[in-house]
C-alpha positions as a printed Julia matrix, in Angstrom:
167×3 Matrix{Float64}:
 41.87  -147.53  -108.94
 38.33  -147.46  -110.32
 35.08  -147.04  -108.4
 34.26  -150.64  -109.27
 37.47  -151.93  -107.72
 36.84  -149.87  -104.57
 33.31  -151.31  -104.41
 34.72  -154.86  -104.48
 37.05  -154.0   -101.59
 34.08  -152.51   -99.71
 32.13  -155.75  -100.2
 34.97  -157.73   -98.62
 35.31  -155.23   -95.78
 31.62  -155.84   -94.97
 32.2   -159.62   -94.87
 30.91  -160.26   -98.37
 32.25  -162.46  -101.14
 33.91  -161.6   -104.44
 34.66  -164.03  -107.22
 35.19  -164.42  -110.9
 35.66  -166.84  -113.74
 38.09  -166.65  -116.62
 39.58  -163.12  -116.76
 37.4   -162.24  -113.77
 39.33  -164.8   -111.73
 42.73  -163.65  -113.0
 42.19  -160.04  -111.96
 41.51  -161.08  -108.35
 45.22  -161.73  -107.85
 47.93  -159.17  -107.2
 49.72  -160.04  -110.44
 47.59  -160.09  -113.6
 48.39  -162.67  -116.25
 47.12  -162.47  -119.83
 45.96  -158.86  -119.43
 47.61  -157.57  -122.61
 45.56  -155.75  -125.2
 47.34  -157.86  -127.82
 45.36  -160.91  -126.63
 45.48  -163.71  -124.12
 48.33  -165.56  -125.8
 50.65  -163.01  -124.14
 51.23  -164.37  -120.63
 53.09  -161.37  -119.15
 52.72  -157.84  -120.49
 54.36  -154.73  -118.97
 51.77  -152.1   -118.0
 49.06  -154.81  -117.83
 50.29  -156.72  -114.77
 48.45  -155.22  -111.81
 45.43  -157.11  -110.53
 43.02  -156.14  -107.74
 45.26  -157.76  -105.12
 42.64  -159.77  -103.24
 45.1   -162.69  -103.36
 48.49  -161.17  -102.55
 51.6   -162.75  -104.02
 49.51  -164.83  -106.4
 49.07  -165.0   -110.18
 46.01  -166.81  -111.56
 45.81  -168.43  -114.98
 42.65  -169.9   -116.44
 41.51  -172.43  -119.05
 44.82  -174.21  -118.6
 43.64  -177.67  -119.62
 41.1   -176.7   -122.29
 43.6   -174.39  -124.0
 46.65  -176.59  -123.3
 48.31  -173.97  -121.08
 49.53  -176.2   -118.24
 53.26  -175.44  -118.77
 52.81  -171.68  -119.29
 53.22  -170.57  -115.68
 56.35  -172.66  -115.21
 57.83  -171.51  -118.53
 56.85  -167.82  -118.51
 56.02  -166.61  -115.01
 58.21  -168.44  -112.51
 61.61  -167.8   -114.16
 60.93  -164.05  -114.03
 58.78  -163.86  -110.87
 59.74  -166.68  -108.48
 58.23  -164.6   -105.66
 54.75  -165.33  -106.99
 52.64  -168.4   -106.42
 50.97  -169.46  -109.65
 47.56  -171.08  -109.41
 45.13  -172.32  -112.03
 42.25  -174.68  -112.45
 40.52  -176.86  -114.97
 37.07  -176.02  -116.33
 34.26  -176.53  -113.82
 36.6   -176.1   -110.86
 37.15  -173.25  -108.42
 39.33  -172.1   -105.54
 37.21  -171.0   -102.57
 39.5   -168.86  -100.45
 38.89  -167.95   -96.8
 41.78  -166.01   -95.34
 44.88  -167.71   -96.71
 43.38  -171.19   -97.09
 41.71  -172.31  -100.3
 39.54  -175.35  -100.87
 39.21  -176.84  -104.33
 35.58  -177.35  -105.36
 33.98  -178.57  -108.56
 34.37  -181.49  -110.9
 38.02  -181.29  -111.98
 41.52  -180.35  -110.81
 43.48  -177.27  -109.79
 47.2   -176.63  -110.11
 49.92  -174.86  -108.09
 53.23  -173.54  -109.44
 56.07  -172.42  -107.18
 54.73  -173.91  -103.96
 56.78  -175.61  -101.26
 55.33  -179.09  -101.81
 56.95  -181.4   -104.33
 55.48  -181.11  -107.81
 53.77  -184.0   -109.55
 56.14  -186.54  -111.04
 57.47  -185.21  -114.35
 55.44  -181.99  -114.21
 56.21  -178.44  -113.15
 53.07  -178.16  -111.01
 51.28  -179.75  -108.08
 47.8   -181.12  -108.79
 44.98  -180.53  -106.32
 41.63  -182.32  -106.33
 38.14  -181.39  -105.12
 38.14  -181.23  -101.34
 41.89  -180.57  -101.09
 42.9   -177.52   -99.06
 45.9   -175.34   -99.81
 47.5   -172.52   -97.78
 48.33  -169.75  -100.25
 50.57  -167.87   -97.77
 52.56  -170.9    -96.55
 52.48  -172.39  -100.1
 51.66  -175.86   -98.79
 48.91  -178.45   -98.92
 46.95  -178.23   -95.69
 44.8   -181.31   -96.26
 44.22  -183.82   -99.0
 40.58  -184.89   -99.28
 41.79  -188.41   -99.98
 43.62  -188.55   -96.62
 40.47  -189.68   -94.82
 39.53  -192.28   -97.42
 39.77  -195.98   -96.59
 40.67  -196.59  -100.26
 44.37  -196.15  -101.01
 45.45  -194.1   -104.02
 47.68  -196.93  -105.21
 44.66  -199.24  -105.35
 42.73  -196.74  -107.49
 45.73  -196.3   -109.79
 45.94  -200.08  -110.22
 42.3   -200.21  -111.36
 43.01  -197.82  -114.22
 46.52  -198.99  -115.14
 45.29  -201.08  -118.08
 43.18  -198.24  -119.44
 46.01  -195.72  -119.24
 48.47  -197.96  -121.07
 45.94  -198.91  -123.77
 45.4   -195.45  -125.0
């Protein structure tokens, strides 16, 4: 309800772009995670849950790999708010959203919690890679960047199998 928030909405109404990193990314969603005055270890805090609402029905977490927060959305958010789609990303990675469709850009991965696609094996989230596209409203992968590659994922996995088991 601030003048700043209204100015962001005005920018979008004129066809402009808004964005953010860290807490600036989290507040773009309709549901604000880690907004508590007590600190960012509190995932959900009453009275500190309303974001700007640019991404409706979404909650954004940040620094999930660097701060070992990958299970937090599945453990804290989804049991209490299954209506929300949880999204997050690794450092150096972003969601570029146009309408309801997001493309993952950057050098690392992004993650989806509560979507309609199957989650990764043994994990409570779906991993997205640079170039992948995801429909936030339909909660589904629209396109995998690897789909057009002549190199099969299984072949790539086989190249690194020895390294993964060695370490």
